[in-house]
Coordinates of C-alpha atoms in Angstrom, one line a residue:
M1 CA 45.7 24.4 -0.3
S2 CA 44.9 25.9 3.0
R3 CA 43.7 24.0 6.4
A4 CA 40.1 25.7 6.2
E5 CA 39.9 24.7 2.4
R6 CA 40.9 21.2 3.7
A7 CA 38.4 21.3 6.1
T8 CA 35.6 22.4 3.8
R9 CA 36.4 19.8 1.0
A10 CA 36.6 16.9 3.8
G11 CA 33.2 18.0 5.1
R12 CA 31.8 17.8 1.7
T13 CA 33.3 14.5 1.2
R14 CA 32.4 12.7 4.2
P15 CA 29.3 10.6 4.2
T16 CA 26.1 12.2 6.1
T17 CA 24.4 10.7 8.9
M18 CA 21.4 9.9 6.4
T19 CA 23.7 8.5 4.1
V20 CA 24.9 6.1 6.0
A21 CA 21.1 5.3 7.2
T22 CA 20.4 4.8 3.6
V23 CA 23.5 2.6 2.8
V24 CA 22.5 0.2 5.9
A25 CA 18.7 0.1 5.0
G26 CA 20.3 -0.9 1.4
T27 CA 22.1 -3.4 2.7
V28 CA 19.4 -5.0 4.9
I29 CA 17.2 -5.6 1.9
F30 CA 20.1 -6.9 -0.2
L31 CA 20.9 -9.7 2.8
L32 CA 17.2 -10.4 2.7
L33 CA 16.7 -10.4 -1.0
A34 CA 20.2 -11.5 -2.4
I35 CA 21.9 -13.9 0.0
P36 CA 19.3 -16.5 -0.1
L37 CA 18.4 -16.4 -3.7
A38 CA 22.5 -16.8 -4.3
V39 CA 22.7 -19.6 -1.9
Q40 CA 20.0 -21.6 -3.6
V41 CA 21.8 -20.8 -7.0
I42 CA 25.0 -22.3 -5.6
T43 CA 23.2 -25.2 -4.0
A44 CA 21.5 -26.3 -7.6
F45 CA 25.6 -26.5 -8.6
R46 CA 27.0 -28.1 -5.7
G47 CA 24.1 -30.5 -4.4
P48 CA 23.3 -33.1 -4.0
F49 CA 22.7 -32.0 -0.4
L50 CA 24.1 -28.8 1.3
P51 CA 26.7 -26.8 -0.7
F52 CA 29.0 -26.5 2.0
G53 CA 30.2 -28.2 5.0
V54 CA 29.5 -31.4 3.5
S55 CA 32.1 -33.8 1.9
S56 CA 30.2 -34.8 -1.1
A57 CA 29.8 -31.0 -2.2
R58 CA 31.6 -30.3 -5.9
W59 CA 30.7 -27.8 -8.3
S60 CA 29.0 -29.5 -11.1
V61 CA 25.8 -29.6 -13.2
D62 CA 24.6 -32.9 -12.3
N63 CA 21.6 -31.7 -10.6
F64 CA 20.2 -30.0 -13.8
A65 CA 21.4 -33.1 -15.8
T66 CA 19.2 -35.2 -13.6
L67 CA 16.7 -32.5 -13.9
W68 CA 16.8 -32.9 -17.9
G69 CA 17.3 -36.8 -17.6
L70 CA 14.2 -37.0 -16.1
R71 CA 12.1 -35.3 -19.1
E72 CA 8.8 -36.7 -18.3
D73 CA 8.8 -35.6 -14.7
F74 CA 10.1 -32.1 -15.8
W75 CA 7.3 -31.4 -18.7
A76 CA 4.5 -33.0 -16.3
V77 CA 5.7 -30.2 -13.3
L78 CA 5.9 -27.6 -16.3
G79 CA 2.7 -28.4 -17.7
S80 CA 0.8 -29.2 -14.4
T81 CA 2.0 -26.2 -12.8
A82 CA 1.1 -23.8 -16.0
A83 CA -2.6 -25.5 -15.8
F84 CA -2.9 -25.1 -12.4
V85 CA -1.4 -21.7 -11.9
G86 CA -2.6 -20.3 -15.6
G87 CA -6.1 -21.4 -15.0
S88 CA -6.7 -20.2 -11.4
T89 CA -5.2 -16.7 -12.5
V90 CA -7.5 -16.2 -15.4
L91 CA -10.6 -17.2 -13.3
S92 CA -9.8 -15.1 -10.4
L93 CA -8.9 -12.4 -12.5
L94 CA -12.5 -12.8 -14.4
M95 CA -14.4 -12.6 -11.3
A96 CA -12.1 -10.0 -9.8
F97 CA -12.6 -7.6 -13.0
G98 CA -16.5 -8.5 -12.7
L99 CA -16.9 -7.4 -8.9
A100 CA -14.5 -4.5 -9.7
W101 CA -16.9 -3.2 -12.4
I102 CA -20.0 -3.7 -10.7
T103 CA -19.0 -2.0 -7.6
V104 CA -17.4 0.9 -9.4
R105 CA -18.8 1.5 -12.9
T106 CA -22.3 0.6 -12.5
D107 CA -25.3 1.6 -10.3
A108 CA -25.9 -2.1 -9.1
P109 CA -27.3 -1.5 -5.3
F110 CA -25.5 -2.5 -2.4
R111 CA -22.1 -1.8 -4.1
R112 CA -20.5 -0.8 -0.5
V113 CA -21.6 -4.1 0.7
I114 CA -20.4 -5.9 -2.1
S115 CA -16.7 -4.5 -1.7
L116 CA -16.8 -5.5 1.9
L117 CA -17.8 -8.9 1.3
V118 CA -15.1 -9.3 -1.7
I119 CA -12.4 -7.7 0.9
V120 CA -13.4 -10.1 4.1
P121 CA -11.7 -13.0 2.8
F122 CA -8.2 -11.3 2.8
I123 CA -8.4 -11.4 6.4
V124 CA -8.8 -15.4 6.7
P125 CA -5.8 -17.1 6.6
P126 CA -5.1 -19.1 3.4
I127 CA -4.8 -22.3 5.5
V128 CA -8.2 -21.8 6.7
K129 CA -9.5 -21.0 3.7
A130 CA -7.9 -24.3 2.1
Q131 CA -9.2 -26.1 4.9
A132 CA -12.7 -24.8 4.7
Y133 CA -13.0 -25.6 1.2
L134 CA -11.8 -29.2 2.0
L135 CA -14.5 -29.6 4.6
M136 CA -17.0 -27.7 2.1
L137 CA -16.6 -30.5 -0.9
S138 CA -16.3 -33.4 1.3
P139 CA -18.5 -36.2 -0.5
E140 CA -19.9 -37.7 2.5
S141 CA -20.5 -34.7 4.8
G142 CA -19.7 -31.4 2.7
V143 CA -22.2 -28.9 2.7
L144 CA -21.9 -27.8 -1.1
N145 CA -22.2 -31.5 -2.2
Q146 CA -25.3 -32.0 -0.2
L147 CA -26.9 -28.7 -1.4
I148 CA -26.1 -29.8 -5.0
H149 CA -28.0 -33.3 -4.3
L150 CA -31.1 -30.9 -3.2
V151 CA -30.9 -29.9 -7.0
P152 CA -33.6 -31.9 -9.0
G153 CA -31.8 -34.1 -11.4
M154 CA -28.5 -33.7 -9.9
A155 CA -28.9 -36.1 -6.8
D156 CA -26.0 -38.3 -8.2
V157 CA -23.5 -35.3 -9.0
T158 CA -20.9 -35.0 -6.5
I159 CA -18.0 -32.8 -6.7
D160 CA -14.5 -34.7 -6.4
P161 CA -12.5 -32.6 -4.1
Y162 CA -9.2 -34.0 -5.4
S163 CA -9.9 -33.7 -8.8
F164 CA -7.3 -31.3 -11.0
P165 CA -10.2 -29.1 -12.1
T166 CA -11.3 -28.6 -8.3
M167 CA -7.9 -27.5 -7.3
I168 CA -8.0 -24.7 -9.8
V169 CA -11.6 -23.5 -8.7
I170 CA -10.5 -23.6 -5.3
Q171 CA -7.0 -21.8 -6.0
S172 CA -9.0 -19.1 -7.9
L173 CA -11.7 -18.5 -5.5
T174 CA -9.0 -17.8 -2.5
N175 CA -6.9 -15.5 -4.6
V176 CA -9.9 -13.1 -5.8
T177 CA -9.6 -10.3 -3.2
F178 CA -6.1 -9.8 -4.3
P179 CA -6.6 -8.7 -7.9
F180 CA -9.9 -7.3 -7.0
L181 CA -8.2 -4.7 -4.5
M182 CA -5.6 -3.9 -7.4
I183 CA -8.2 -3.3 -10.2
V184 CA -10.6 -1.0 -8.3
P185 CA -8.4 1.6 -8.6
I186 CA -7.8 1.2 -12.2
L187 CA -11.2 1.5 -13.0
T188 CA -11.8 4.4 -10.6
G189 CA -9.5 6.2 -12.1
M190 CA -10.4 5.8 -15.9
D191 CA -12.3 8.3 -17.7
G192 CA -15.4 7.3 -19.4
S193 CA -15.6 10.1 -21.9
L194 CA -14.2 7.9 -24.5
E195 CA -16.4 5.1 -23.8
E196 CA -19.3 7.6 -24.3
S197 CA -17.9 8.5 -27.5
A198 CA -17.9 5.0 -28.8
R199 CA -21.5 4.4 -27.4
V200 CA -22.5 7.6 -29.4
S201 CA -20.7 6.5 -32.5
G202 CA -22.7 3.3 -32.6
A203 CA -20.6 0.9 -30.7
G204 CA -22.2 -1.7 -28.4
W205 CA -21.0 -2.5 -25.1
G206 CA -19.2 -5.5 -26.1
Q207 CA -17.1 -3.6 -29.0
T208 CA -16.7 -0.6 -26.5
L209 CA -15.4 -3.2 -24.1
R210 CA -13.0 -5.0 -26.6
R211 CA -12.1 -1.6 -28.6
V212 CA -11.7 1.0 -26.0
T213 CA -11.8 -0.3 -22.4
L214 CA -9.7 -2.8 -22.4
P215 CA -6.8 -1.1 -24.5
M216 CA -7.0 1.7 -22.0
L217 CA -6.7 -0.8 -19.0
W218 CA -4.2 -2.8 -20.7
P219 CA -0.7 -1.9 -18.6
G220 CA -2.8 -1.9 -15.4
L221 CA -4.5 -5.3 -16.1
L222 CA -1.1 -7.0 -17.0
G223 CA 0.6 -6.0 -14.1
V224 CA -2.2 -7.3 -12.0
T225 CA -1.8 -10.6 -14.3
V226 CA 1.7 -10.9 -13.4
L227 CA 1.6 -10.4 -10.0
T228 CA -1.6 -12.7 -9.5
F229 CA 0.5 -15.4 -11.5
I230 CA 3.5 -15.2 -9.0
L231 CA 1.5 -15.3 -6.2
G232 CA -0.4 -18.2 -7.2
L233 CA 2.8 -19.9 -8.0
G234 CA 4.6 -19.5 -4.5
S235 CA 0.9 -20.6 -2.8
L236 CA 1.5 -24.1 -1.2
E237 CA -1.6 -24.4 0.6
V238 CA -4.2 -25.8 -1.9
P239 CA -1.7 -28.0 -3.3
L240 CA -0.7 -29.3 -0.1
L241 CA -4.0 -30.5 0.9
F242 CA -6.0 -31.4 -2.1
G243 CA -3.3 -32.3 -4.5
Q244 CA -1.6 -35.2 -3.0
E245 CA -2.7 -37.3 -5.8
S246 CA -3.8 -35.2 -9.0
G247 CA -1.8 -32.4 -8.2
K248 CA 1.7 -34.1 -6.8
S249 CA 3.5 -32.6 -10.1
I250 CA 2.3 -29.0 -9.0
F251 CA 5.8 -27.0 -8.7
A252 CA 5.3 -26.0 -5.0
L253 CA 3.9 -29.2 -3.8
K254 CA 6.7 -30.6 -5.8
L255 CA 9.4 -28.7 -4.1
W256 CA 7.9 -29.4 -0.7
T257 CA 8.2 -33.1 -1.3
L258 CA 11.9 -33.0 -2.7
I259 CA 13.0 -31.6 0.9
S260 CA 10.4 -33.6 3.2
A261 CA 12.1 -36.9 2.6
G262 CA 10.2 -39.9 3.9
A263 CA 11.7 -42.5 6.7
G264 CA 14.9 -43.9 5.0
E265 CA 15.4 -41.1 2.3
L266 CA 17.6 -38.3 2.4
P267 CA 16.0 -34.5 1.1
Q268 CA 17.3 -33.9 -2.5
Y269 CA 18.1 -30.2 -1.8
G270 CA 20.3 -29.9 -4.9
L271 CA 17.7 -31.3 -7.0
A272 CA 15.0 -28.7 -5.6
A273 CA 17.2 -25.8 -5.8
A274 CA 17.7 -26.8 -9.5
W275 CA 13.8 -26.6 -9.9
G276 CA 13.6 -23.4 -7.9
C277 CA 16.3 -21.7 -10.3
V278 CA 14.0 -23.0 -13.3
F279 CA 10.8 -21.5 -12.3
L280 CA 12.8 -18.5 -10.7
V281 CA 14.0 -17.8 -14.4
I282 CA 10.3 -18.3 -15.3
T283 CA 9.1 -15.6 -12.9
T284 CA 12.0 -13.0 -13.6
I285 CA 10.8 -13.2 -17.5
A286 CA 7.4 -12.8 -16.5
F287 CA 8.2 -9.6 -14.0
V288 CA 10.5 -8.2 -16.9
I289 CA 7.4 -8.3 -19.6
Y290 CA 5.6 -6.6 -17.0
L291 CA 7.9 -3.9 -16.5
R292 CA 8.3 -3.8 -20.4
A293 CA 4.4 -3.4 -20.9
T294 CA 4.0 -0.7 -18.4
R295 CA 6.8 1.7 -18.9
D296 CA 4.5 3.7 -21.1
A297 CA 1.4 3.4 -19.4
E298 CA 1.1 7.4 -19.1
R299 CA 0.2 7.0 -23.1
R300 CA -3.2 5.8 -21.9
A301 CA -3.7 7.8 -19.3
S302 CA -7.4 9.3 -19.5
I303 CA -7.8 11.8 -16.5
S304 CA -7.0 15.1 -17.5
G305 CA -7.3 18.5 -15.3
K306 CA -10.8 19.1 -16.4
G307 CA -13.6 17.3 -17.8
F308 CA -13.0 13.7 -15.9
R309 CA -16.1 12.2 -15.3
P310 CA -16.5 8.5 -14.7
T311 CA -19.0 6.4 -16.6
T312 CA -22.0 4.7 -14.7
M313 CA -23.5 2.0 -16.3
K314 CA -27.2 1.3 -16.0
L315 CA -27.8 -2.6 -15.3
G316 CA -31.6 -2.0 -16.1
G317 CA -32.9 -6.0 -16.4
W318 CA -29.7 -7.1 -15.4
R319 CA -29.6 -5.9 -12.0
I320 CA -31.3 -9.0 -10.5
P321 CA -29.0 -11.8 -12.1
V322 CA -25.8 -9.5 -11.3
L323 CA -27.0 -9.6 -7.6
L324 CA -27.6 -13.3 -8.0
A325 CA -24.3 -14.0 -9.1
V326 CA -22.7 -11.9 -6.3
V327 CA -24.9 -13.5 -3.8
V328 CA -23.4 -17.2 -5.3
F329 CA -19.8 -15.8 -5.1
T330 CA -20.5 -14.7 -1.5
M331 CA -21.8 -18.1 -0.7
L332 CA -18.9 -20.0 -2.3
T333 CA -16.2 -17.8 -0.5
A334 CA -17.4 -16.6 2.9
V335 CA -20.8 -18.3 3.8
L336 CA -20.5 -22.1 3.1
P337 CA -16.4 -22.1 4.3
L338 CA -17.4 -20.6 7.3
F339 CA -20.1 -22.9 8.0
A340 CA -18.4 -25.9 7.0
L341 CA -15.7 -25.0 9.5
F342 CA -18.1 -24.5 12.2
W343 CA -19.9 -27.8 11.5
S344 CA -16.8 -29.6 11.7
A345 CA -16.1 -28.2 15.2
I346 CA -19.2 -28.8 16.8
T347 CA -19.1 -32.6 15.4
P348 CA -17.1 -35.3 17.2
Y349 CA -16.5 -37.1 13.3
P350 CA -17.2 -35.8 10.0
L351 CA -21.0 -36.1 9.8
A352 CA -23.4 -34.8 7.1
F353 CA -25.4 -31.7 8.2
S354 CA -29.2 -32.3 9.2
F355 CA -31.4 -31.0 12.1
E356 CA -31.3 -34.4 13.7
A357 CA -27.6 -34.1 13.8
L358 CA -28.0 -30.5 15.0
R359 CA -29.9 -31.9 17.7
T360 CA -28.3 -35.2 19.0
Q361 CA -24.2 -34.7 17.6
T362 CA -23.6 -31.5 18.3
Q363 CA -21.2 -30.2 21.0
F364 CA -19.0 -27.1 21.6
G365 CA -15.9 -28.4 23.6
A366 CA -13.7 -28.3 21.1
F367 CA -13.6 -24.6 21.3
G368 CA -12.9 -24.8 25.2
E369 CA -10.1 -27.6 24.4
V370 CA -8.3 -25.0 22.0
L371 CA -8.6 -22.3 24.6
A372 CA -7.5 -24.3 27.4
D373 CA -4.2 -25.6 25.1
G374 CA -0.9 -24.0 26.0
E375 CA 0.5 -24.9 22.8
F376 CA -2.0 -22.8 20.9
W377 CA -1.2 -19.7 23.0
A378 CA 2.3 -20.1 22.5
S379 CA 1.9 -20.2 18.7
L380 CA -0.3 -17.5 18.8
G381 CA 2.1 -15.5 20.8
R382 CA 5.1 -16.5 18.1
T383 CA 2.7 -15.4 15.5
L384 CA 2.1 -11.7 16.7
I385 CA 6.0 -11.6 17.4
I386 CA 7.3 -12.6 13.9
A387 CA 4.3 -10.9 12.0
G388 CA 5.4 -7.5 14.0
G389 CA 8.9 -8.2 14.1
S390 CA 9.2 -8.7 10.2
A391 CA 6.6 -5.9 9.3
T392 CA 8.7 -3.3 11.4
I393 CA 12.0 -4.3 9.9
A394 CA 10.5 -4.4 6.3
C395 CA 9.0 -1.0 6.5
G396 CA 11.4 0.8 8.3
A397 CA 14.4 -0.5 5.9
A398 CA 12.2 0.1 2.9
T399 CA 11.1 3.6 4.5
V400 CA 14.9 4.9 4.7
L401 CA 15.9 3.4 1.6
A402 CA 12.8 4.7 -0.5
Y403 CA 13.6 8.3 0.7
G404 CA 16.9 8.3 0.2
I405 CA 16.8 7.2 -3.4
A406 CA 13.7 9.3 -4.0
R407 CA 15.9 12.2 -3.4
A408 CA 18.9 11.3 -5.0
R409 CA 20.2 12.2 -8.3
A410 CA 19.3 9.6 -10.7
T411 CA 22.0 7.4 -12.0
G412 CA 22.4 3.8 -13.2
W413 CA 23.2 3.0 -9.4
T414 CA 20.2 4.4 -8.1
R415 CA 17.8 2.8 -10.8
S416 CA 19.3 -0.4 -10.1
M417 CA 18.5 -0.5 -6.6
D418 CA 15.3 0.9 -7.1
L419 CA 14.5 -2.2 -9.7
F420 CA 16.2 -4.4 -6.8
A421 CA 14.5 -3.2 -3.8
S422 CA 11.1 -3.8 -6.3
S423 CA 11.8 -7.2 -7.0
S424 CA 10.5 -9.3 -4.4
V425 CA 7.2 -9.2 -5.9
A426 CA 8.7 -11.4 -8.7
I427 CA 10.0 -14.2 -6.1
P428 CA 7.4 -16.7 -5.1
A429 CA 7.0 -17.4 -1.4
V430 CA 7.7 -21.0 -2.0
I431 CA 10.8 -20.0 -3.6
A432 CA 11.6 -17.4 -1.0
G433 CA 10.8 -20.2 2.0
F434 CA 13.2 -22.7 0.3
A435 CA 16.0 -20.2 -0.2
M436 CA 15.7 -19.1 3.4
F437 CA 15.7 -22.5 4.7
L438 CA 19.2 -23.3 2.5
T439 CA 20.5 -20.2 4.0
F440 CA 20.3 -20.8 7.5
M441 CA 21.1 -24.3 7.3
V442 CA 24.5 -23.5 5.5
I443 CA 25.4 -20.6 8.2
N444 CA 24.2 -22.5 11.0
P445 CA 27.4 -23.8 11.9
V446 CA 28.4 -20.3 12.5
I447 CA 25.3 -18.4 13.1
P448 CA 22.6 -21.0 14.5
L449 CA 19.5 -19.1 13.2
A450 CA 17.9 -22.5 11.7
G451 CA 14.8 -23.3 13.3
T452 CA 14.5 -20.2 15.5
I453 CA 11.6 -17.3 15.6
A454 CA 14.5 -15.0 14.3
A455 CA 15.1 -17.0 11.4
L456 CA 11.3 -16.7 10.6
V457 CA 11.1 -12.8 11.4
I458 CA 14.3 -12.7 8.8
A459 CA 12.1 -14.9 6.5
Y460 CA 8.8 -13.0 6.7
S461 CA 10.6 -9.5 5.8
Y462 CA 11.5 -10.6 2.3
R463 CA 8.1 -9.0 1.1
V464 CA 10.1 -5.5 1.6
S465 CA 8.9 -4.3 -1.9
I466 CA 5.9 -3.7 -0.5
A467 CA 7.1 -1.2 2.0
Y468 CA 9.4 0.1 -0.6
R469 CA 6.7 1.2 -3.3
A470 CA 4.6 2.6 -0.9
G471 CA 6.9 4.5 0.6
F472 CA 8.4 5.6 -2.7
S473 CA 5.2 6.9 -3.9
A474 CA 4.5 8.8 -0.6
T475 CA 8.0 10.7 -0.6
L476 CA 7.8 11.8 -4.2
Q477 CA 4.3 13.5 -2.9
I478 CA 6.1 15.7 -0.2
R479 CA 7.6 18.6 -1.7
K480 CA 11.4 19.5 -1.2
E481 CA 11.0 22.9 -0.1
L482 CA 10.2 21.4 3.6
E483 CA 13.6 19.8 3.6
E484 CA 15.6 22.6 2.2
A485 CA 14.1 25.0 4.7
A486 CA 15.1 22.7 7.6
L487 CA 18.7 22.5 6.0
I488 CA 18.8 26.2 5.8
S489 CA 17.9 26.4 9.4
G490 CA 20.9 24.4 10.4
A491 CA 19.2 20.9 10.6
S492 CA 21.2 17.9 9.5
R493 CA 19.3 15.7 6.2
L494 CA 18.6 13.1 9.1
E495 CA 16.9 15.8 11.4
G496 CA 15.3 17.1 8.4
F497 CA 14.0 13.6 7.8
R498 CA 13.1 12.5 11.3
R499 CA 11.4 15.7 12.2
I500 CA 9.9 16.6 8.9
V501 CA 9.2 13.9 6.3
A502 CA 9.1 10.8 8.8
P503 CA 5.9 12.4 10.6
L504 CA 4.3 13.3 7.0
L505 CA 4.8 9.5 6.2
A506 CA 3.8 7.9 9.3
P507 CA 0.1 7.3 7.8
T508 CA 1.5 5.9 4.8
V509 CA 3.9 3.6 6.7
F510 CA 1.4 2.7 9.2
A511 CA -0.9 1.6 6.5
V512 CA 1.7 -0.9 5.3
W513 CA 2.9 -2.0 8.3
I514 CA -1.0 -3.4 9.3
Q515 CA -1.1 -5.0 5.6
M516 CA 2.4 -6.8 6.2
F517 CA 1.2 -7.6 9.9
I518 CA -1.8 -9.1 8.5
L519 CA 0.3 -11.0 5.6
G520 CA 2.4 -12.5 8.7
T521 CA -0.3 -13.8 10.8
N522 CA -2.0 -15.4 7.6
E523 CA 1.9 -16.8 6.3
F524 CA 1.6 -20.6 5.9
T525 CA 4.1 -21.3 2.8
L526 CA 7.3 -19.5 4.4
P527 CA 7.0 -21.5 8.5
A528 CA 6.1 -24.5 6.3
F529 CA 9.8 -24.7 5.1
L530 CA 11.6 -23.1 8.3
A531 CA 9.3 -23.6 11.4
T532 CA 10.1 -26.4 13.8
P533 CA 8.0 -27.5 16.9
E534 CA 9.6 -24.9 19.3
S535 CA 8.9 -22.2 17.0
R536 CA 6.1 -22.8 14.6
P537 CA 3.4 -20.3 14.2
L538 CA -0.4 -20.6 14.7
S539 CA -0.9 -21.5 10.7
V540 CA 1.8 -24.6 11.2
Y541 CA 0.2 -25.8 14.3
M542 CA -3.5 -25.8 12.8
Y543 CA -2.2 -27.9 9.9
A544 CA -0.6 -30.2 12.1
M545 CA -4.1 -30.4 13.8
I546 CA -6.4 -31.4 10.5
N547 CA -3.0 -33.4 8.9
P548 CA -4.0 -36.9 9.6
R549 CA -0.4 -37.7 9.5
S550 CA 0.3 -35.6 12.4
A551 CA -0.4 -38.6 14.9
Q552 CA -1.2 -37.6 18.4
L553 CA -1.8 -33.9 17.3
Y554 CA -4.3 -35.0 14.7
A555 CA -7.8 -33.6 15.8
P556 CA -10.2 -32.4 13.0
D557 CA -12.6 -30.6 15.4
Q558 CA -10.2 -28.8 17.2
G559 CA -8.4 -28.1 14.2
A560 CA -11.9 -26.5 12.9
A561 CA -12.2 -24.8 16.0
M562 CA -8.8 -23.4 15.8
A563 CA -9.1 -22.1 12.3
L564 CA -12.4 -20.0 13.4
I565 CA -10.6 -18.4 16.6
F566 CA -7.7 -17.8 14.8
T567 CA -9.7 -15.8 11.8
L568 CA -11.6 -13.8 14.6
L569 CA -8.2 -13.1 16.1
V570 CA -6.7 -11.8 13.1
F571 CA -10.0 -9.8 11.7
A572 CA -10.1 -8.1 15.4
I573 CA -6.3 -7.4 15.7
G574 CA -6.5 -6.0 11.6
Y575 CA -9.6 -4.2 12.0
G576 CA -8.8 -2.6 15.6
L577 CA -5.4 -1.3 13.9
Q578 CA -7.0 0.2 11.2
W579 CA -9.4 1.6 13.5
L580 CA -6.8 3.3 15.6
V581 CA -5.3 4.7 12.4
S582 CA -8.5 6.3 11.3
L583 CA -8.8 7.7 14.8
R584 CA -5.5 9.3 14.9
A585 CA -6.0 10.7 11.5
I586 CA -9.2 12.3 12.5
G587 CA -7.5 13.8 15.3
R588 CA -4.7 15.2 13.3
A589 CA -7.4 16.8 11.0
S590 CA -9.1 18.1 13.9
R591 CA -6.2 19.5 15.2
R592 CA -4.6 21.1 11.7
G593 CA -8.0 22.7 11.2
R594 CA -8.0 24.5 14.4
V595 CA -4.5 25.5 14.0
V596 CA -5.6 26.8 10.1
A597 CA -8.7 28.6 11.4
S598 CA -6.9 30.4 14.4
A599 CA -3.9 31.5 12.2
T600 CA -6.1 32.5 9.5
D601 CA -8.4 34.7 11.6
A602 CA -5.5 36.3 13.2
L603 CA -4.0 37.0 9.8
G604 CA -7.4 38.4 8.9
A605 CA -7.3 40.5 11.7
A606 CA -4.0 41.8 10.8
A607 CA -5.0 42.3 7.0
A608 CA -8.1 44.7 8.6
A609 CA -5.6 46.6 10.7
V610 CA -3.9 47.1 7.6
E611 CA -6.6 48.0 5.3
A612 CA -7.5 50.8 8.2
T613 CA -4.0 52.4 8.3
D614 CA -2.6 55.3 6.2
D615 CA 0.9 53.7 5.9
P616 CA 1.8 53.8 2.2
D617 CA 3.5 50.4 3.0
A618 CA 0.4 49.0 3.5
T619 CA -0.6 48.0 0.3
D620 CA 2.4 45.4 -0.1
T621 CA 1.6 44.2 3.9
R622 CA -2.2 43.6 2.9
S623 CA -0.8 41.4 0.0
V624 CA 1.5 39.4 2.1
A625 CA -1.0 39.0 4.7
T626 CA -3.8 38.0 1.9
E627 CA -1.2 35.4 0.7
Q628 CA -0.6 33.7 3.6
V629 CA -4.1 33.6 4.5
R630 CA -4.6 31.9 1.1
E631 CA -1.3 29.4 1.9
L632 CA -2.9 28.2 5.4
S633 CA -6.2 28.0 3.9
R634 CA -4.8 25.6 1.1
R635 CA -2.9 23.3 3.4

């Protein structure tokens, strides 16, 4: 073999820079997801404390034996968690589907306003919503109980905020926005011709919904159900604030209790890890069911190239009842909770609302004390750093890996990596937080990350699948011819990605970055396991202000004021970033329009000049110019 042939073969087999970047991105995602879960599994078999660096650690199944030995507790946790998460999932899906149906498939007035009102609670941090509901439902001073007492015949009816059914309803109200945002595009993309055919054939609305609409929507609704279930399973806020008595067997609170040992007790990391493994198996099974149920979703596709028309249902006499239901929902999810927070912030102690109390007892000093609190600004700064850093890591690694897999030849390895990168949605936040906590405790003697801001940045990045799926879908929409043209011109794959693909992906990536940034600012479950007083974000500091067990930090009026300020900041930052993105998109579209217009004018002039000439090749030249004009206009 000649030297030239050997050089050519070496050039073909040597990994390109883009391949190396894809491998690095895949490694980052692997470390974010696989290592913490592996440490949790090892801890379950090497308890009862940490799996390494402890003399008592040894391989055994004692933790699972202990778990099974406490049969009553085991079945109580499974039953309570199933009732809590399952009940809240069903209620939130029913409300989300009803609201989505009203805004997409009916002629209800103020549909745009309704959509905004449903989305607004997404901006409110979960710990703030839980605190607001706790204040709203207080038996003595809660505004909702006060309103109920005004109803004739219900003066003696009081909602117990700590009862198990109340917890289910509150959890469902806090989770409505997520399934709503997922159901709206499903309903928007469903052709109504089949429903019209059913009604023409004599079927009523109930029969049409049961026999036509729901079967068509089944794959999408099943996916929303599974993801909402996993989201509820990993939520710690409502069980922590409401469930200390009736909800103490809920999985998230159980896991928190096992590692938050009291005075004179040791944390039971091994038993907690065993619990985590049990529920990780449950969520994995649910995720597999979702994948199998949605793999043939295209069979139920109803949008075709022509004849697509969504059906609008005329409400008629139901218009007023529907609007009243929306008003009640808005009152329960936005108006009353925020009013309860505001009332708690301007009163020195829990006090029932009255105009006399409004005149004599209110004060606004709590807002000034919060703004003058140095720890408030320090924890706010940490929140922005953690949210921004984690969103950047997740979006960067996910975008590179998504591009590499989307452009690679389909093999077992690429399909496995695609599934793995998408799997973080199957990991509840409470399991992810506990697994990260164990990982940083284990590696702390070598890499001292436990309790640091860097640890929180890494932990928050575990939601990488959100960015990965968005990047993968966006990459598939970019035609390969653009990159092939760059390669023919002598550019490397990395240069083609950096100069051509990355700018085209930028709007999608930045939109996902904003979503992950907002999720990071709202996050409470992960820092509840990982944060220390030196690294805690604002959500944890705010919880300390409203938790009576926090001793010197307990100040409920300042906690309520901080919750309102925090919500306004998140709202302003989130919508401010989206506004900047929209301005940039408008500017890009305007510039593109000017370029296309000028190019079209130039080509039109060239085509006219060709038309006037007697050149025998004018026909071919004119057709080329016309085709270029068409292509530019299409773009």
